[in-house]
């Protein structure tokens, strides 16, 4: 199933409540919340107290993308704040399996992310426990970067491994997703599409979400 997850990195943070309502009205499935610590990536965004406030303004799935060095330390806070899906990076300093188990024990969906330089096979040992794998299509840290088409073999290899094992794991792509790249990503096997600038920068976000969805749906 295709899911469209607008990255709120591109929203007006001073008007989050309104922005979330707009996204819901426009047909978004999830809200992609980018958490950056200024250490794992060279940028700082927000923490669990803000996510807790956001929760009052939206019943969409909170898709929390942790770009932080020590996710394990903060995961209980994000779960308590209302995260639904919690994604952390395999390149972080936290022990992978323990961190996945922690996310699941808190009732959230566990997801692992790989940066462009990391082979996707590194997540294979954990696949059975993961609801989703995020294949980054830009270097994490900033919105508005260009889509890296050379990540598509990773998406395809992951989709074929998921199929081979008879799993239904979601594959998310994040970075540079737009009308011109969404079909490339979906045809490789990605079904959860994060888009920040393409959606929040659109004149008609509803039409943009509908069009991203219908272009991706051709491949599923
Ligand atoms: C980048 C973030 C992305 C970002 C995507 O580190 O993880 O979620 O907001 O932005 P766009 O869609 O503008 O490339
Ligand atoms: Zn992200």
mmCIF file of C-alpha atoms and ligand atoms in Angstrom:
data_model
loop_
_atom_site.group_PDB
_atom_site.id
_atom_site.type_symbol
_atom_site.label_atom_id
_atom_site.label_comp_id
_atom_site.label_asym_id
_atom_site.label_seq_id
_atom_site.Cartn_x
_atom_site.Cartn_y
_atom_site.Cartn_z
ATOM 1 C CA UNK A 1 0.000 0.000 0.000
ATOM 2 C CA UNK A 2 1.289 3.460 -0.884
ATOM 3 C CA UNK A 3 1.706 5.889 1.966
ATOM 4 C CA UNK A 4 2.526 9.541 1.519
ATOM 5 C CA UNK A 5 4.428 11.060 4.438
ATOM 6 C CA UNK A 6 4.951 14.833 4.147
ATOM 7 C CA UNK A 7 8.185 15.886 5.853
ATOM 8 C CA UNK A 8 7.337 18.695 8.218
ATOM 9 C CA UNK A 9 10.922 19.923 7.924
ATOM 10 C CA UNK A 10 9.506 22.076 5.135
ATOM 11 C CA UNK A 11 6.459 23.345 7.043
ATOM 12 C CA UNK A 12 6.034 26.607 8.916
ATOM 13 C CA UNK A 13 6.966 25.469 12.431
ATOM 14 C CA UNK A 14 5.215 28.481 13.938
ATOM 15 C CA UNK A 15 1.923 27.269 12.459
ATOM 16 C CA UNK A 16 2.260 23.541 12.936
ATOM 17 C CA UNK A 17 -1.309 22.935 14.083
ATOM 18 C CA UNK A 18 -2.709 24.523 10.933
ATOM 19 C CA UNK A 19 -0.161 22.803 8.720
ATOM 20 C CA UNK A 20 -1.089 19.392 10.144
ATOM 21 C CA UNK A 21 -4.784 19.997 9.545
ATOM 22 C CA UNK A 22 -4.017 21.032 5.998
ATOM 23 C CA UNK A 23 -1.997 17.839 5.432
ATOM 24 C CA UNK A 24 -4.822 15.702 6.747
ATOM 25 C CA UNK A 25 -7.373 17.485 4.555
ATOM 26 C CA UNK A 26 -5.048 17.093 1.580
ATOM 27 C CA UNK A 27 -4.903 13.313 1.971
ATOM 28 C CA UNK A 28 -1.559 12.654 3.715
ATOM 29 C CA UNK A 29 -1.305 9.243 5.378
ATOM 30 C CA UNK A 30 1.541 9.953 7.754
ATOM 31 C CA UNK A 31 3.491 12.952 9.056
ATOM 32 C CA UNK A 32 7.264 12.584 8.749
ATOM 33 C CA UNK A 33 8.956 14.272 11.713
ATOM 34 C CA UNK A 34 12.702 14.836 11.289
ATOM 35 C CA UNK A 35 14.637 14.867 14.546
ATOM 36 C CA UNK A 36 18.228 16.135 14.241
ATOM 37 C CA UNK A 37 20.730 16.584 17.046
ATOM 38 C CA UNK A 38 23.474 18.696 15.460
ATOM 39 C CA UNK A 39 25.862 15.790 15.990
ATOM 40 C CA UNK A 40 24.723 12.837 13.870
ATOM 41 C CA UNK A 41 23.811 15.424 11.240
ATOM 42 C CA UNK A 42 24.919 19.063 11.016
ATOM 43 C CA UNK A 43 21.513 20.519 11.891
ATOM 44 C CA UNK A 44 19.166 20.759 14.877
ATOM 45 C CA UNK A 45 15.380 20.494 14.726
ATOM 46 C CA UNK A 46 13.205 19.383 17.617
ATOM 47 C CA UNK A 47 12.811 16.917 20.460
ATOM 48 C CA UNK A 48 10.163 14.843 22.211
ATOM 49 C CA UNK A 49 8.485 17.747 24.106
ATOM 50 C CA UNK A 50 7.549 19.291 20.763
ATOM 51 C CA UNK A 51 6.255 15.972 19.440
ATOM 52 C CA UNK A 52 4.067 15.734 22.524
ATOM 53 C CA UNK A 53 2.550 19.138 21.717
ATOM 54 C CA UNK A 54 2.081 18.142 18.063
ATOM 55 C CA UNK A 55 0.124 15.067 19.085
ATOM 56 C CA UNK A 56 -2.779 17.266 20.217
ATOM 57 C CA UNK A 57 -3.152 18.656 16.734
ATOM 58 C CA UNK A 58 -3.140 15.554 14.566
ATOM 59 C CA UNK A 59 -4.335 11.979 14.489
ATOM 60 C CA UNK A 60 -2.180 11.087 11.476
ATOM 61 C CA UNK A 61 0.514 8.443 11.933
ATOM 62 C CA UNK A 62 3.596 10.099 13.440
ATOM 63 C CA UNK A 63 6.571 8.814 11.449
ATOM 64 C CA UNK A 64 9.541 9.925 13.536
ATOM 65 C CA UNK A 65 12.915 9.874 11.766
ATOM 66 C CA UNK A 66 15.674 10.061 14.361
ATOM 67 C CA UNK A 67 18.899 11.475 12.942
ATOM 68 C CA UNK A 68 20.624 11.425 16.308
ATOM 69 C CA UNK A 69 23.765 9.737 17.636
ATOM 70 C CA UNK A 70 22.191 7.891 20.565
ATOM 71 C CA UNK A 71 18.596 7.018 19.653
ATOM 72 C CA UNK A 72 18.231 4.379 22.369
ATOM 73 C CA UNK A 73 18.536 7.027 25.064
ATOM 74 C CA UNK A 74 15.666 9.129 23.705
ATOM 75 C CA UNK A 75 13.289 6.508 22.284
ATOM 76 C CA UNK A 76 11.193 6.151 25.474
ATOM 77 C CA UNK A 77 10.568 9.912 25.392
ATOM 78 C CA UNK A 78 9.467 9.833 21.751
ATOM 79 C CA UNK A 79 7.213 6.822 22.327
ATOM 80 C CA UNK A 80 5.607 8.539 25.301
ATOM 81 C CA UNK A 81 5.205 11.723 23.279
ATOM 82 C CA UNK A 82 3.060 9.861 20.738
ATOM 83 C CA UNK A 83 5.354 8.530 18.020
ATOM 84 C CA UNK A 84 3.846 5.651 16.019
ATOM 85 C CA UNK A 85 6.727 4.627 13.761
ATOM 86 C CA UNK A 86 10.251 5.208 15.093
ATOM 87 C CA UNK A 87 13.123 5.094 12.603
ATOM 88 C CA UNK A 88 16.744 5.207 13.703
ATOM 89 C CA UNK A 89 19.963 4.957 11.740
ATOM 90 C CA UNK A 90 22.032 1.808 11.616
ATOM 91 C CA UNK A 91 25.058 4.162 11.593
ATOM 92 C CA UNK A 92 24.110 5.566 15.026
ATOM 93 C CA UNK A 93 25.977 4.599 18.208
ATOM 94 C CA UNK A 94 23.104 2.580 19.716
ATOM 95 C CA UNK A 95 23.137 -1.239 19.702
ATOM 96 C CA UNK A 96 20.893 -2.164 16.777
ATOM 97 C CA UNK A 97 18.995 -5.185 18.032
ATOM 98 C CA UNK A 98 18.452 -3.803 21.548
ATOM 99 C CA UNK A 99 17.170 -0.546 20.122
ATOM 100 C CA UNK A 100 14.734 -2.339 17.802
ATOM 101 C CA UNK A 101 13.496 -4.423 20.751
ATOM 102 C CA UNK A 102 13.069 -1.302 22.844
ATOM 103 C CA UNK A 103 10.941 0.407 20.177
ATOM 104 C CA UNK A 104 8.732 -2.664 19.862
ATOM 105 C CA UNK A 105 8.392 -3.064 23.614
ATOM 106 C CA UNK A 106 7.009 0.474 23.765
ATOM 107 C CA UNK A 107 4.280 -0.435 21.278
ATOM 108 C CA UNK A 108 5.748 1.393 18.284
ATOM 109 C CA UNK A 109 6.700 0.161 14.828
ATOM 110 C CA UNK A 110 10.478 -0.194 14.534
ATOM 111 C CA UNK A 111 12.283 0.987 11.413
ATOM 112 C CA UNK A 112 15.947 1.149 10.430
ATOM 113 C CA UNK A 113 17.453 3.745 8.111
ATOM 114 C CA UNK A 114 20.551 3.547 5.927
ATOM 115 C CA UNK A 115 22.518 6.565 4.716
ATOM 116 C CA UNK A 116 23.587 6.681 1.060
ATOM 117 C CA UNK A 117 27.023 5.215 1.798
ATOM 118 C CA UNK A 118 25.726 2.239 3.793
ATOM 119 C CA UNK A 119 24.969 -1.056 2.038
ATOM 120 C CA UNK A 120 21.340 -2.107 2.475
ATOM 121 C CA UNK A 121 22.373 -5.679 3.289
ATOM 122 C CA UNK A 122 23.366 -4.388 6.752
ATOM 123 C CA UNK A 123 19.655 -4.348 7.706
ATOM 124 C CA UNK A 124 18.926 -7.891 6.486
ATOM 125 C CA UNK A 125 19.709 -9.601 9.828
ATOM 126 C CA UNK A 126 16.971 -7.507 11.492
ATOM 127 C CA UNK A 127 14.265 -7.630 8.815
ATOM 128 C CA UNK A 128 11.888 -9.928 10.677
ATOM 129 C CA UNK A 129 11.564 -7.392 13.501
ATOM 130 C CA UNK A 130 11.192 -4.303 11.337
ATOM 131 C CA UNK A 131 7.966 -2.767 10.090
ATOM 132 C CA UNK A 132 9.876 -0.555 7.680
ATOM 133 C CA UNK A 133 13.308 0.154 6.228
ATOM 134 C CA UNK A 134 14.229 3.679 5.165
ATOM 135 C CA UNK A 135 16.631 3.966 2.253
ATOM 136 C CA UNK A 136 17.885 7.569 2.278
ATOM 137 C CA UNK A 137 17.927 9.141 -1.161
ATOM 138 C CA UNK A 138 19.929 12.174 0.023
ATOM 139 C CA UNK A 139 22.561 12.664 2.724
ATOM 140 C CA UNK A 140 20.484 13.251 5.870
ATOM 141 C CA UNK A 141 20.475 16.721 7.372
ATOM 142 C CA UNK A 142 18.631 19.087 5.084
ATOM 143 C CA UNK A 143 15.488 19.354 2.979
ATOM 144 C CA UNK A 144 15.452 20.386 -0.657
ATOM 145 C CA UNK A 145 18.386 18.274 -1.916
ATOM 146 C CA UNK A 146 18.509 16.329 -5.196
ATOM 147 C CA UNK A 147 17.290 12.741 -5.374
ATOM 148 C CA UNK A 148 20.095 10.172 -5.657
ATOM 149 C CA UNK A 149 18.940 7.778 -8.325
ATOM 150 C CA UNK A 150 21.934 5.546 -7.655
ATOM 151 C CA UNK A 151 20.216 4.410 -4.437
ATOM 152 C CA UNK A 152 17.619 2.503 -6.485
ATOM 153 C CA UNK A 153 19.582 -0.757 -6.674
ATOM 154 C CA UNK A 154 19.495 -0.765 -2.849
ATOM 155 C CA UNK A 155 15.710 -0.380 -2.859
ATOM 156 C CA UNK A 156 15.361 -3.159 -5.432
ATOM 157 C CA UNK A 157 17.666 -5.518 -3.524
ATOM 158 C CA UNK A 158 15.731 -4.881 -0.341
ATOM 159 C CA UNK A 159 12.356 -5.439 -2.029
ATOM 160 C CA UNK A 160 13.515 -8.725 -3.460
ATOM 161 C CA UNK A 161 14.842 -9.900 -0.073
ATOM 162 C CA UNK A 162 11.550 -8.908 1.604
ATOM 163 C CA UNK A 163 9.600 -10.828 -1.053
ATOM 164 C CA UNK A 164 11.936 -13.815 -0.856
ATOM 165 C CA UNK A 165 11.211 -14.068 2.880
ATOM 166 C CA UNK A 166 7.475 -13.538 2.423
ATOM 167 C CA UNK A 167 7.477 -10.389 4.581
ATOM 168 C CA UNK A 168 5.349 -7.284 4.146
ATOM 169 C CA UNK A 169 7.930 -4.766 5.351
ATOM 170 C CA UNK A 170 7.408 -1.215 4.091
ATOM 171 C CA UNK A 171 10.220 0.462 2.174
ATOM 172 C CA UNK A 172 10.493 4.197 2.675
ATOM 173 C CA UNK A 173 12.486 6.633 0.585
ATOM 174 C CA UNK A 174 13.360 10.077 1.904
ATOM 175 C CA UNK A 175 14.971 12.955 0.059
ATOM 176 C CA UNK A 176 14.278 14.605 -3.265
ATOM 177 C CA UNK A 177 10.953 12.865 -3.889
ATOM 178 C CA UNK A 178 8.884 14.843 -6.396
ATOM 179 C CA UNK A 179 6.706 14.271 -9.443
ATOM 180 C CA UNK A 180 9.834 13.661 -11.485
ATOM 181 C CA UNK A 181 11.388 11.059 -9.152
ATOM 182 C CA UNK A 182 8.465 9.262 -7.508
ATOM 183 C CA UNK A 183 8.032 6.696 -10.284
ATOM 184 C CA UNK A 184 11.713 5.810 -10.235
ATOM 185 C CA UNK A 185 11.481 5.135 -6.490
ATOM 186 C CA UNK A 186 8.200 3.210 -6.652
ATOM 187 C CA UNK A 187 9.251 1.106 -9.604
ATOM 188 C CA UNK A 188 12.338 0.027 -7.626
ATOM 189 C CA UNK A 189 10.044 -1.075 -4.776
ATOM 190 C CA UNK A 190 9.506 1.874 -2.410
ATOM 191 C CA UNK A 191 5.947 2.228 -1.097
ATOM 192 C CA UNK A 192 6.301 4.883 1.638
ATOM 193 C CA UNK A 193 7.198 8.196 0.107
ATOM 194 C CA UNK A 194 8.489 11.096 2.151
ATOM 195 C CA UNK A 195 8.299 14.491 0.502
ATOM 196 C CA UNK A 196 9.040 17.827 2.139
ATOM 197 C CA UNK A 197 9.658 20.582 -0.342
ATOM 198 C CA UNK A 198 7.535 18.945 -3.067
ATOM 199 C CA UNK A 199 4.415 18.963 -0.879
ATOM 200 C CA UNK A 200 4.845 22.060 1.297
ATOM 201 C CA UNK A 201 6.172 24.030 -1.667
ATOM 202 C CA UNK A 202 3.279 23.020 -3.921
ATOM 203 C CA UNK A 203 0.656 25.557 -4.878
ATOM 204 C CA UNK A 204 -1.950 22.824 -4.424
ATOM 205 C CA UNK A 205 -0.696 20.275 -1.860
ATOM 206 C CA UNK A 206 -3.822 18.165 -2.249
ATOM 207 C CA UNK A 207 -3.243 17.720 -5.958
ATOM 208 C CA UNK A 208 0.445 17.041 -5.304
ATOM 209 C CA UNK A 209 -0.282 14.286 -2.778
ATOM 210 C CA UNK A 210 -2.890 12.723 -5.079
ATOM 211 C CA UNK A 211 -0.515 12.811 -8.035
ATOM 212 C CA UNK A 212 2.437 11.368 -6.092
ATOM 213 C CA UNK A 213 0.156 8.583 -4.902
ATOM 214 C CA UNK A 214 -1.283 7.748 -8.283
ATOM 215 C CA UNK A 215 2.112 7.739 -10.023
ATOM 216 C CA UNK A 216 3.533 5.410 -7.360
ATOM 217 C CA UNK A 217 0.453 3.167 -7.297
ATOM 218 C CA UNK A 218 1.116 2.033 -10.876
ATOM 219 C CA UNK A 219 3.881 -0.168 -9.534
ATOM 220 C CA UNK A 220 1.972 -1.847 -6.690
HETATM 221 C C1 LIG B 1 16.552 15.019 5.243
HETATM 222 C C2 LIG B 1 15.238 14.637 5.876
HETATM 223 C C3 LIG B 1 14.118 14.621 4.926
HETATM 224 C C4 LIG B 1 13.814 15.937 4.251
HETATM 225 C C5 LIG B 1 13.276 15.643 2.892
HETATM 226 O O1 LIG B 1 17.567 14.739 6.128
HETATM 227 O O2 LIG B 1 15.344 13.331 6.446
HETATM 228 O O3 LIG B 1 12.952 14.089 5.542
HETATM 229 O O4 LIG B 1 12.914 16.730 4.936
HETATM 230 O O5 LIG B 1 13.091 16.849 2.229
HETATM 231 P P1 LIG B 1 12.833 16.946 0.657
HETATM 232 O O6 LIG B 1 11.615 16.134 0.356
HETATM 233 O O7 LIG B 1 12.633 18.395 0.466
HETATM 234 O O8 LIG B 1 14.060 16.403 -0.017
HETATM 235 ZN ZN1 LIG B 2 13.503 12.327 7.088
#
